[in-house]
């Protein structure tokens, strides 16, 4: 079974550990880049579609970027 992990820098931190823990039972794929906010990730799905093909589980975590308000001009998403 294949698992895809998509998310911001936090997901990039735990993704390799998940891959290690599931080794032998699941194929785990994660983009090499920080997927940032949900809008960025939505666009990235087109680029990552081939790598995600066959995934039965997709773990999605962009929460902190989605609530980010860097310059007082509103939330990213």
Coordinates of C-alpha atoms in Angstrom, one line a residue:
X1 CA 0.0 0.0 0.0
X2 CA 1.2 3.5 -0.8
X3 CA 1.1 6.5 1.5
X4 CA 1.6 10.2 0.5
X5 CA 2.6 12.8 3.0
X6 CA 2.0 16.4 1.9
X7 CA 2.6 19.4 4.2
X8 CA 4.6 22.3 5.4
X9 CA 8.0 22.3 7.1
X10 CA 6.6 20.4 10.1
X11 CA 5.5 17.5 7.9
X12 CA 8.9 17.6 6.3
X13 CA 10.4 17.0 9.7
X14 CA 8.3 13.9 10.6
X15 CA 7.9 12.5 7.1
X16 CA 11.3 10.7 7.0
X17 CA 10.5 9.1 10.4
X18 CA 7.1 7.9 9.2
X19 CA 8.8 6.4 6.1
X20 CA 11.3 4.6 8.4
X21 CA 8.6 3.3 10.7
X22 CA 6.4 2.0 7.9
X23 CA 9.3 0.6 5.8
X24 CA 8.5 -2.9 4.6
X25 CA 4.8 -2.5 5.1
X26 CA 4.0 0.7 3.1
X27 CA 5.6 2.7 0.3
X28 CA 5.8 6.3 1.5
X29 CA 6.2 9.2 -0.8
X30 CA 6.6 12.9 0.1
X31 CA 7.5 15.9 -2.1
X32 CA 11.1 17.2 -1.6
X33 CA 9.8 20.7 -1.0
X34 CA 8.0 22.5 1.7
X35 CA 4.4 22.5 0.5
X36 CA 3.6 25.6 2.5
X37 CA -0.1 26.7 2.5
X38 CA -3.1 24.9 1.1
X39 CA -3.3 27.1 -2.0
X40 CA 0.4 26.3 -2.9
X41 CA -0.3 22.6 -2.2
X42 CA -3.4 22.6 -4.4
X43 CA -1.3 23.9 -7.3
X44 CA 1.4 21.4 -6.5
X45 CA -0.9 18.5 -6.8
X46 CA -0.7 18.8 -10.6
X47 CA 3.1 18.4 -10.4
X48 CA 3.0 15.6 -7.9
X49 CA 0.1 13.6 -9.4
X50 CA 2.4 11.0 -11.1
X51 CA 4.3 10.4 -7.8
X52 CA 1.0 10.2 -5.8
X53 CA -0.5 7.7 -8.2
X54 CA -1.7 4.6 -6.3
X55 CA -1.7 6.2 -2.9
X56 CA -4.4 4.8 -0.7
X57 CA -3.7 7.2 2.2
X58 CA -2.9 10.9 1.8
X59 CA -1.8 12.7 4.9
X60 CA -2.2 16.5 4.5
X61 CA -0.9 19.1 7.0
X62 CA -0.5 22.8 6.1
X63 CA -2.2 24.2 9.2
X64 CA 0.4 26.7 10.3
X65 CA 0.9 28.3 6.9
X66 CA -2.9 28.5 6.5
X67 CA -3.3 30.6 9.6
X68 CA -0.1 32.7 9.0
X69 CA -0.5 36.5 9.0
X70 CA 3.0 37.8 8.4
X71 CA 2.4 41.4 7.5
X72 CA -1.0 42.1 8.9
X73 CA -2.6 41.7 5.5
X74 CA -4.7 38.7 6.4
X75 CA -4.4 34.9 6.4
X76 CA -2.7 33.0 3.6
X77 CA -5.6 30.7 3.1

